[in-house]
PDB file of N, CA, C and O in Angstrom:
ATOM      1  N   UNK A 770     -62.100  94.121 -62.527  1.00  0.00           N
ATOM      2  CA  UNK A 770     -60.802  94.421 -63.084  1.00  0.00           C
ATOM      3  C   UNK A 770     -60.976  94.806 -64.554  1.00  0.00           C
ATOM      4  O   UNK A 770     -61.559  94.048 -65.321  1.00  0.00           O
ATOM      5  N   UNK A 771     -60.484  95.974 -64.927  1.00  0.00           N
ATOM      6  CA  UNK A 771     -60.666  96.452 -66.296  1.00  0.00           C
ATOM      7  C   UNK A 771     -59.867  95.658 -67.314  1.00  0.00           C
ATOM      8  O   UNK A 771     -60.368  95.306 -68.368  1.00  0.00           O
ATOM      9  N   UNK A 772     -58.604  95.407 -67.036  1.00  0.00           N
ATOM     10  CA  UNK A 772     -57.735  94.684 -67.959  1.00  0.00           C
ATOM     11  C   UNK A 772     -57.053  93.526 -67.239  1.00  0.00           C
ATOM     12  O   UNK A 772     -55.895  93.630 -66.856  1.00  0.00           O
ATOM     13  N   UNK A 773     -57.762  92.413 -67.081  1.00  0.00           N
ATOM     14  CA  UNK A 773     -57.132  91.291 -66.390  1.00  0.00           C
ATOM     15  C   UNK A 773     -55.966  90.756 -67.224  1.00  0.00           C
ATOM     16  O   UNK A 773     -55.955  90.892 -68.451  1.00  0.00           O
ATOM     17  N   UNK A 774     -54.979  90.162 -66.573  1.00  0.00           N
ATOM     18  CA  UNK A 774     -53.848  89.629 -67.330  1.00  0.00           C
ATOM     19  C   UNK A 774     -54.300  88.485 -68.237  1.00  0.00           C
ATOM     20  O   UNK A 774     -55.213  87.734 -67.897  1.00  0.00           O
ATOM     21  N   UNK A 775     -53.651  88.376 -69.368  1.00  0.00           N
ATOM     22  CA  UNK A 775     -53.969  87.292 -70.301  1.00  0.00           C
ATOM     23  C   UNK A 775     -53.314  85.998 -69.818  1.00  0.00           C
ATOM     24  O   UNK A 775     -52.421  86.004 -68.957  1.00  0.00           O
ATOM     25  N   UNK A 776     -53.744  84.902 -70.392  1.00  0.00           N
ATOM     26  CA  UNK A 776     -53.140  83.603 -70.077  1.00  0.00           C
ATOM     27  C   UNK A 776     -51.633  83.641 -70.306  1.00  0.00           C
ATOM     28  O   UNK A 776     -50.855  83.156 -69.491  1.00  0.00           O
ATOM     29  N   UNK A 777     -51.217  84.206 -71.433  1.00  0.00           N
ATOM     30  CA  UNK A 777     -49.795  84.216 -71.766  1.00  0.00           C
ATOM     31  C   UNK A 777     -48.990  85.122 -70.826  1.00  0.00           C
ATOM     32  O   UNK A 777     -47.828  84.856 -70.559  1.00  0.00           O
ATOM     33  N   UNK A 778     -49.607  86.175 -70.310  1.00  0.00           N
ATOM     34  CA  UNK A 778     -48.927  87.022 -69.328  1.00  0.00           C
ATOM     35  C   UNK A 778     -48.678  86.247 -68.048  1.00  0.00           C
ATOM     36  O   UNK A 778     -47.576  86.268 -67.492  1.00  0.00           O
ATOM     37  N   UNK A 779     -49.685  85.537 -67.594  1.00  0.00           N
ATOM     38  CA  UNK A 779     -49.544  84.735 -66.378  1.00  0.00           C
ATOM     39  C   UNK A 779     -48.551  83.601 -66.603  1.00  0.00           C
ATOM     40  O   UNK A 779     -47.703  83.318 -65.754  1.00  0.00           O
ATOM     41  N   UNK A 780     -48.618  82.974 -67.752  1.00  0.00           N
ATOM     42  CA  UNK A 780     -47.682  81.900 -68.088  1.00  0.00           C
ATOM     43  C   UNK A 780     -46.247  82.429 -68.120  1.00  0.00           C
ATOM     44  O   UNK A 780     -45.320  81.781 -67.629  1.00  0.00           O
ATOM     45  N   UNK A 781     -46.052  83.606 -68.688  1.00  0.00           N
ATOM     46  CA  UNK A 781     -44.738  84.230 -68.746  1.00  0.00           C
ATOM     47  C   UNK A 781     -44.203  84.494 -67.342  1.00  0.00           C
ATOM     48  O   UNK A 781     -43.030  84.248 -67.048  1.00  0.00           O
ATOM     49  N   UNK A 782     -45.065  84.971 -66.459  1.00  0.00           N
ATOM     50  CA  UNK A 782     -44.669  85.211 -65.079  1.00  0.00           C
ATOM     51  C   UNK A 782     -44.264  83.898 -64.410  1.00  0.00           C
ATOM     52  O   UNK A 782     -43.239  83.821 -63.738  1.00  0.00           O
ATOM     53  N   UNK A 783     -45.069  82.851 -64.604  1.00  0.00           N
ATOM     54  CA  UNK A 783     -44.757  81.550 -64.014  1.00  0.00           C
ATOM     55  C   UNK A 783     -43.420  81.017 -64.526  1.00  0.00           C
ATOM     56  O   UNK A 783     -42.607  80.499 -63.754  1.00  0.00           O
ATOM     57  N   UNK A 784     -43.173  81.160 -65.813  1.00  0.00           N
ATOM     58  CA  UNK A 784     -41.896  80.715 -66.388  1.00  0.00           C
ATOM     59  C   UNK A 784     -40.736  81.497 -65.810  1.00  0.00           C
ATOM     60  O   UNK A 784     -39.678  80.935 -65.502  1.00  0.00           O
ATOM     61  N   UNK A 785     -40.922  82.793 -65.662  1.00  0.00           N
ATOM     62  CA  UNK A 785     -39.879  83.653 -65.111  1.00  0.00           C
ATOM     63  C   UNK A 785     -39.563  83.249 -63.666  1.00  0.00           C
ATOM     64  O   UNK A 785     -38.391  83.151 -63.290  1.00  0.00           O
ATOM     65  N   UNK A 786     -40.595  83.005 -62.872  1.00  0.00           N
ATOM     66  CA  UNK A 786     -40.394  82.598 -61.484  1.00  0.00           C
ATOM     67  C   UNK A 786     -39.735  81.223 -61.403  1.00  0.00           C
ATOM     68  O   UNK A 786     -38.861  80.990 -60.557  1.00  0.00           O
ATOM     69  N   UNK A 787     -40.126  80.306 -62.276  1.00  0.00           N
ATOM     70  CA  UNK A 787     -39.513  78.975 -62.295  1.00  0.00           C
ATOM     71  C   UNK A 787     -38.038  79.067 -62.670  1.00  0.00           C
ATOM     72  O   UNK A 787     -37.190  78.388 -62.076  1.00  0.00           O
ATOM     73  N   UNK A 788     -37.740  79.931 -63.628  1.00  0.00           N
ATOM     74  CA  UNK A 788     -36.345  80.125 -64.043  1.00  0.00           C
ATOM     75  C   UNK A 788     -35.530  80.714 -62.894  1.00  0.00           C
ATOM     76  O   UNK A 788     -34.418  80.261 -62.612  1.00  0.00           O
ATOM     77  N   UNK A 789     -36.093  81.714 -62.193  1.00  0.00           N
ATOM     78  CA  UNK A 789     -35.399  82.314 -61.044  1.00  0.00           C
ATOM     79  C   UNK A 789     -35.214  81.305 -59.918  1.00  0.00           C
ATOM     80  O   UNK A 789     -34.255  81.387 -59.157  1.00  0.00           O
ATOM     81  N   UNK A 790     -36.132  80.347 -59.804  1.00  0.00           N
ATOM     82  CA  UNK A 790     -36.034  79.298 -58.782  1.00  0.00           C
ATOM     83  C   UNK A 790     -35.092  78.178 -59.231  1.00  0.00           C
ATOM     84  O   UNK A 790     -34.967  77.166 -58.563  1.00  0.00           O
ATOM     85  N   UNK A 791     -34.475  78.378 -60.376  1.00  0.00           N
ATOM     86  CA  UNK A 791     -33.494  77.454 -60.953  1.00  0.00           C
ATOM     87  C   UNK A 791     -34.095  76.102 -61.315  1.00  0.00           C
ATOM     88  O   UNK A 791     -33.447  75.061 -61.196  1.00  0.00           O
ATOM     89  N   UNK A 792     -35.368  76.132 -61.752  1.00  0.00           N
ATOM     90  CA  UNK A 792     -35.971  74.922 -62.293  1.00  0.00           C
ATOM     91  C   UNK A 792     -35.271  74.593 -63.611  1.00  0.00           C
ATOM     92  O   UNK A 792     -34.820  75.484 -64.327  1.00  0.00           O
ATOM     93  N   UNK A 793     -35.208  73.327 -63.931  1.00  0.00           N
ATOM     94  CA  UNK A 793     -34.555  72.920 -65.178  1.00  0.00           C
ATOM     95  C   UNK A 793     -35.404  73.335 -66.377  1.00  0.00           C
ATOM     96  O   UNK A 793     -36.627  73.498 -66.267  1.00  0.00           O
ATOM     97  N   UNK A 794     -34.748  73.482 -67.517  1.00  0.00           N
ATOM     98  CA  UNK A 794     -35.467  73.817 -68.749  1.00  0.00           C
ATOM     99  C   UNK A 794     -36.477  72.722 -69.082  1.00  0.00           C
ATOM    100  O   UNK A 794     -37.569  72.998 -69.564  1.00  0.00           O
ATOM    101  N   UNK A 795     -36.112  71.479 -68.777  1.00  0.00           N
ATOM    102  CA  UNK A 795     -37.010  70.359 -69.057  1.00  0.00           C
ATOM    103  C   UNK A 795     -38.264  70.419 -68.178  1.00  0.00           C
ATOM    104  O   UNK A 795     -39.365  70.136 -68.654  1.00  0.00           O
ATOM    105  N   UNK A 796     -38.105  70.798 -66.918  1.00  0.00           N
ATOM    106  CA  UNK A 796     -39.261  70.899 -66.019  1.00  0.00           C
ATOM    107  C   UNK A 796     -40.193  72.011 -66.479  1.00  0.00           C
ATOM    108  O   UNK A 796     -41.423  71.835 -66.488  1.00  0.00           O
ATOM    109  N   UNK A 797     -39.623  73.136 -66.874  1.00  0.00           N
ATOM    110  CA  UNK A 797     -40.441  74.257 -67.354  1.00  0.00           C
ATOM    111  C   UNK A 797     -41.160  73.856 -68.644  1.00  0.00           C
ATOM    112  O   UNK A 797     -42.342  74.144 -68.820  1.00  0.00           O
ATOM    113  N   UNK A 798     -40.465  73.152 -69.513  1.00  0.00           N
ATOM    114  CA  UNK A 798     -41.054  72.690 -70.771  1.00  0.00           C
ATOM    115  C   UNK A 798     -42.235  71.765 -70.492  1.00  0.00           C
ATOM    116  O   UNK A 798     -43.308  71.898 -71.086  1.00  0.00           O
ATOM    117  N   UNK A 799     -42.082  70.829 -69.556  1.00  0.00           N
ATOM    118  CA  UNK A 799     -43.176  69.907 -69.227  1.00  0.00           C
ATOM    119  C   UNK A 799     -44.350  70.645 -68.612  1.00  0.00           C
ATOM    120  O   UNK A 799     -45.509  70.346 -68.912  1.00  0.00           O
ATOM    121  N   UNK A 800     -44.082  71.618 -67.744  1.00  0.00           N
ATOM    122  CA  UNK A 800     -45.161  72.385 -67.117  1.00  0.00           C
ATOM    123  C   UNK A 800     -45.974  73.163 -68.136  1.00  0.00           C
ATOM    124  O   UNK A 800     -47.152  73.448 -67.917  1.00  0.00           O
ATOM    125  N   UNK A 801     -45.345  73.534 -69.244  1.00  0.00           N
ATOM    126  CA  UNK A 801     -46.038  74.289 -70.289  1.00  0.00           C
ATOM    127  C   UNK A 801     -46.568  73.395 -71.402  1.00  0.00           C
ATOM    128  O   UNK A 801     -47.143  73.882 -72.366  1.00  0.00           O
ATOM    129  N   UNK A 802     -46.350  72.091 -71.269  1.00  0.00           N
ATOM    130  CA  UNK A 802     -46.828  71.099 -72.249  1.00  0.00           C
ATOM    131  C   UNK A 802     -46.318  71.380 -73.662  1.00  0.00           C
ATOM    132  O   UNK A 802     -47.026  71.140 -74.637  1.00  0.00           O
ATOM    133  N   UNK A 803     -45.092  71.891 -73.744  1.00  0.00           N
ATOM    134  CA  UNK A 803     -44.499  72.072 -75.063  1.00  0.00           C
ATOM    135  C   UNK A 803     -43.825  70.777 -75.483  1.00  0.00           C
ATOM    136  O   UNK A 803     -43.329  70.019 -74.646  1.00  0.00           O
ATOM    137  N   UNK A 804     -43.813  70.536 -76.776  1.00  0.00           N
ATOM    138  CA  UNK A 804     -43.312  69.273 -77.311  1.00  0.00           C
ATOM    139  C   UNK A 804     -41.815  69.085 -77.056  1.00  0.00           C
ATOM    140  O   UNK A 804     -41.355  67.973 -76.849  1.00  0.00           O
ATOM    141  N   UNK A 805     -41.068  70.162 -77.066  1.00  0.00           N
ATOM    142  CA  UNK A 805     -39.623  70.054 -76.876  1.00  0.00           C
ATOM    143  C   UNK A 805     -39.101  71.242 -76.076  1.00  0.00           C
ATOM    144  O   UNK A 805     -39.764  72.267 -75.951  1.00  0.00           O
ATOM    145  N   UNK A 806     -37.887  71.076 -75.552  1.00  0.00           N
ATOM    146  CA  UNK A 806     -37.236  72.172 -74.834  1.00  0.00           C
ATOM    147  C   UNK A 806     -36.991  73.336 -75.793  1.00  0.00           C
ATOM    148  O   UNK A 806     -37.143  74.499 -75.418  1.00  0.00           O
ATOM    149  N   UNK A 807     -36.645  73.034 -77.043  1.00  0.00           N
ATOM    150  CA  UNK A 807     -36.404  74.108 -78.015  1.00  0.00           C
ATOM    151  C   UNK A 807     -37.641  74.968 -78.219  1.00  0.00           C
ATOM    152  O   UNK A 807     -37.549  76.192 -78.330  1.00  0.00           O
ATOM    153  N   UNK A 808     -38.810  74.332 -78.261  1.00  0.00           N
ATOM    154  CA  UNK A 808     -40.061  75.092 -78.384  1.00  0.00           C
ATOM    155  C   UNK A 808     -40.238  75.976 -77.156  1.00  0.00           C
ATOM    156  O   UNK A 808     -40.594  77.151 -77.265  1.00  0.00           O
ATOM    157  N   UNK A 809     -39.982  75.401 -75.984  1.00  0.00           N
ATOM    158  CA  UNK A 809     -40.111  76.169 -74.747  1.00  0.00           C
ATOM    159  C   UNK A 809     -39.194  77.385 -74.764  1.00  0.00           C
ATOM    160  O   UNK A 809     -39.582  78.482 -74.369  1.00  0.00           O
ATOM    161  N   UNK A 810     -37.963  77.209 -75.211  1.00  0.00           N
ATOM    162  CA  UNK A 810     -37.000  78.318 -75.227  1.00  0.00           C
ATOM    163  C   UNK A 810     -37.455  79.439 -76.160  1.00  0.00           C
ATOM    164  O   UNK A 810     -37.228  80.612 -75.873  1.00  0.00           O
ATOM    165  N   UNK A 811     -38.105  79.071 -77.254  1.00  0.00           N
ATOM    166  CA  UNK A 811     -38.644  80.085 -78.168  1.00  0.00           C
ATOM    167  C   UNK A 811     -39.678  80.936 -77.435  1.00  0.00           C
ATOM    168  O   UNK A 811     -39.685  82.155 -77.527  1.00  0.00           O
ATOM    169  N   UNK A 812     -40.559  80.285 -76.679  1.00  0.00           N
ATOM    170  CA  UNK A 812     -41.605  81.011 -75.953  1.00  0.00           C
ATOM    171  C   UNK A 812     -41.031  81.852 -74.822  1.00  0.00           C
ATOM    172  O   UNK A 812     -41.594  82.878 -74.456  1.00  0.00           O
ATOM    173  N   UNK A 813     -39.911  81.417 -74.232  1.00  0.00           N
ATOM    174  CA  UNK A 813     -39.313  82.165 -73.130  1.00  0.00           C
ATOM    175  C   UNK A 813     -38.478  83.348 -73.615  1.00  0.00           C
ATOM    176  O   UNK A 813     -38.277  84.293 -72.856  1.00  0.00           O
ATOM    177  N   UNK A 814     -38.027  83.305 -74.841  1.00  0.00           N
ATOM    178  CA  UNK A 814     -37.148  84.346 -75.362  1.00  0.00           C
ATOM    179  C   UNK A 814     -37.818  85.713 -75.308  1.00  0.00           C
ATOM    180  O   UNK A 814     -38.947  85.896 -75.766  1.00  0.00           O
ATOM    181  N   UNK A 815     -37.149  86.660 -74.688  1.00  0.00           N
ATOM    182  CA  UNK A 815     -37.656  88.024 -74.622  1.00  0.00           C
ATOM    183  C   UNK A 815     -38.771  88.227 -73.621  1.00  0.00           C
ATOM    184  O   UNK A 815     -39.433  89.252 -73.635  1.00  0.00           O
ATOM    185  N   UNK A 816     -38.993  87.235 -72.745  1.00  0.00           N
ATOM    186  CA  UNK A 816     -40.087  87.349 -71.787  1.00  0.00           C
ATOM    187  C   UNK A 816     -39.609  87.514 -70.353  1.00  0.00           C
ATOM    188  O   UNK A 816     -40.356  87.267 -69.422  1.00  0.00           O
ATOM    189  N   UNK A 817     -38.375  87.930 -70.179  1.00  0.00           N
ATOM    190  CA  UNK A 817     -37.887  88.229 -68.836  1.00  0.00           C
ATOM    191  C   UNK A 817     -38.377  89.618 -68.453  1.00  0.00           C
ATOM    192  O   UNK A 817     -37.615  90.568 -68.349  1.00  0.00           O
ATOM    193  N   UNK A 818     -39.673  89.717 -68.289  1.00  0.00           N
ATOM    194  CA  UNK A 818     -40.275  91.007 -67.981  1.00  0.00           C
ATOM    195  C   UNK A 818     -40.104  91.334 -66.509  1.00  0.00           C
ATOM    196  O   UNK A 818     -40.109  90.436 -65.666  1.00  0.00           O
ATOM    197  N   UNK A 819     -39.963  92.607 -66.194  1.00  0.00           N
ATOM    198  CA  UNK A 819     -39.910  92.962 -64.775  1.00  0.00           C
ATOM    199  C   UNK A 819     -41.309  92.887 -64.174  1.00  0.00           C
ATOM    200  O   UNK A 819     -42.244  93.500 -64.675  1.00  0.00           O
ATOM    201  N   UNK A 820     -41.457  92.075 -63.143  1.00  0.00           N
ATOM    202  CA  UNK A 820     -42.734  91.944 -62.455  1.00  0.00           C
ATOM    203  C   UNK A 820     -42.575  92.455 -61.038  1.00  0.00           C
ATOM    204  O   UNK A 820     -41.568  92.217 -60.392  1.00  0.00           O
ATOM    205  N   UNK A 821     -43.572  93.164 -60.568  1.00  0.00           N
ATOM    206  CA  UNK A 821     -43.594  93.603 -59.175  1.00  0.00           C
ATOM    207  C   UNK A 821     -44.386  92.589 -58.368  1.00  0.00           C
ATOM    208  O   UNK A 821     -45.408  92.071 -58.825  1.00  0.00           O
ATOM    209  N   UNK A 822     -43.901  92.307 -57.166  1.00  0.00           N
ATOM    210  CA  UNK A 822     -44.656  91.432 -56.277  1.00  0.00           C
ATOM    211  C   UNK A 822     -45.961  92.119 -55.912  1.00  0.00           C
ATOM    212  O   UNK A 822     -45.998  93.317 -55.642  1.00  0.00           O
ATOM    213  N   UNK A 823     -47.028  91.350 -55.920  1.00  0.00           N
ATOM    214  CA  UNK A 823     -48.339  91.882 -55.560  1.00  0.00           C
ATOM    215  C   UNK A 823     -49.048  90.847 -54.701  1.00  0.00           C
ATOM    216  O   UNK A 823     -49.137  89.678 -55.097  1.00  0.00           O
ATOM    217  N   UNK A 824     -49.516  91.261 -53.539  1.00  0.00           N
ATOM    218  CA  UNK A 824     -50.210  90.294 -52.695  1.00  0.00           C
ATOM    219  C   UNK A 824     -51.556  89.912 -53.320  1.00  0.00           C
ATOM    220  O   UNK A 824     -52.344  90.778 -53.672  1.00  0.00           O
ATOM    221  N   UNK A 825     -51.769  88.617 -53.466  1.00  0.00           N
ATOM    222  CA  UNK A 825     -53.014  88.124 -54.040  1.00  0.00           C
ATOM    223  C   UNK A 825     -53.551  87.047 -53.111  1.00  0.00           C
ATOM    224  O   UNK A 825     -52.807  86.188 -52.646  1.00  0.00           O
ATOM    225  N   UNK A 826     -54.828  87.105 -52.858  1.00  0.00           N
ATOM    226  CA  UNK A 826     -55.443  86.092 -52.022  1.00  0.00           C
ATOM    227  C   UNK A 826     -56.731  85.634 -52.689  1.00  0.00           C
ATOM    228  O   UNK A 826     -57.577  86.462 -53.049  1.00  0.00           O
ATOM    229  N   UNK A 827     -56.856  84.336 -52.890  1.00  0.00           N
ATOM    230  CA  UNK A 827     -58.050  83.771 -53.496  1.00  0.00           C
ATOM    231  C   UNK A 827     -58.870  83.062 -52.429  1.00  0.00           C
ATOM    232  O   UNK A 827     -58.319  82.447 -51.522  1.00  0.00           O
ATOM    233  N   UNK A 828     -60.160  83.122 -52.565  1.00  0.00           N
ATOM    234  CA  UNK A 828     -61.030  82.382 -51.663  1.00  0.00           C
ATOM    235  C   UNK A 828     -61.195  80.964 -52.216  1.00  0.00           C
ATOM    236  O   UNK A 828     -60.956  80.711 -53.401  1.00  0.00           O
ATOM    237  N   UNK A 829     -61.619  80.055 -51.361  1.00  0.00           N
ATOM    238  CA  UNK A 829     -61.877  78.685 -51.807  1.00  0.00           C
ATOM    239  C   UNK A 829     -62.936  78.670 -52.905  1.00  0.00           C
ATOM    240  O   UNK A 829     -62.863  77.874 -53.842  1.00  0.00           O
ATOM    241  N   UNK A 830     -63.903  79.573 -52.812  1.00  0.00           N
ATOM    242  CA  UNK A 830     -64.953  79.663 -53.835  1.00  0.00           C
ATOM    243  C   UNK A 830     -64.361  80.044 -55.196  1.00  0.00           C
ATOM    244  O   UNK A 830     -64.725  79.494 -56.227  1.00  0.00           O
ATOM    245  N   UNK A 831     -63.412  80.974 -55.207  1.00  0.00           N
ATOM    246  CA  UNK A 831     -62.784  81.392 -56.464  1.00  0.00           C
ATOM    247  C   UNK A 831     -61.948  80.258 -57.071  1.00  0.00           C
ATOM    248  O   UNK A 831     -61.920  80.086 -58.275  1.00  0.00           O
ATOM    249  N   UNK A 832     -61.290  79.506 -56.204  1.00  0.00           N
ATOM    250  CA  UNK A 832     -60.455  78.410 -56.682  1.00  0.00           C
ATOM    251  C   UNK A 832     -61.309  77.207 -57.057  1.00  0.00           C
ATOM    252  O   UNK A 832     -60.960  76.429 -57.933  1.00  0.00           O
ATOM    253  N   UNK A 833     -62.419  77.070 -56.373  1.00  0.00           N
ATOM    254  CA  UNK A 833     -63.319  75.970 -56.678  1.00  0.00           C
ATOM    255  C   UNK A 833     -63.061  74.737 -55.825  1.00  0.00           C
ATOM    256  O   UNK A 833     -63.187  73.623 -56.293  1.00  0.00           O
ATOM    257  N   UNK A 834     -62.631  74.957 -54.578  1.00  0.00           N
ATOM    258  CA  UNK A 834     -62.371  73.804 -53.727  1.00  0.00           C
ATOM    259  C   UNK A 834     -62.550  74.130 -52.266  1.00  0.00           C
ATOM    260  O   UNK A 834     -62.727  75.279 -51.877  1.00  0.00           O
ATOM    261  N   UNK A 835     -62.481  73.095 -51.464  1.00  0.00           N
ATOM    262  CA  UNK A 835     -62.572  73.245 -50.018  1.00  0.00           C
ATOM    263  C   UNK A 835     -61.231  72.841 -49.431  1.00  0.00           C
ATOM    264  O   UNK A 835     -60.790  71.710 -49.588  1.00  0.00           O
ATOM    265  N   UNK A 836     -60.556  73.766 -48.792  1.00  0.00           N
ATOM    266  CA  UNK A 836     -59.191  73.535 -48.335  1.00  0.00           C
ATOM    267  C   UNK A 836     -59.074  73.515 -46.822  1.00  0.00           C
ATOM    268  O   UNK A 836     -58.126  73.998 -46.255  1.00  0.00           O
ATOM    269  N   UNK A 837     -60.052  72.953 -46.151  1.00  0.00           N
ATOM    270  CA  UNK A 837     -60.037  72.875 -44.694  1.00  0.00           C
ATOM    271  C   UNK A 837     -59.326  71.642 -44.235  1.00  0.00           C
ATOM    272  O   UNK A 837     -59.219  70.664 -44.838  1.00  0.00           O
TER     273      UNK A 837
END
């Protein structure tokens, strides 16, 4: 992959999906290990990016576990 997504891009996507799933602001804040909800809201501001669904499949080797 020439330009893999950055950590913050993936985090932004996860936050966006959690928000669409109607997760609470507090749950999203805890998942991101931010000290407060206000800090979390700062990071979420302006990050409602349009994402296209893309099928992704990881092998157990890539994840680092055995899922049998």
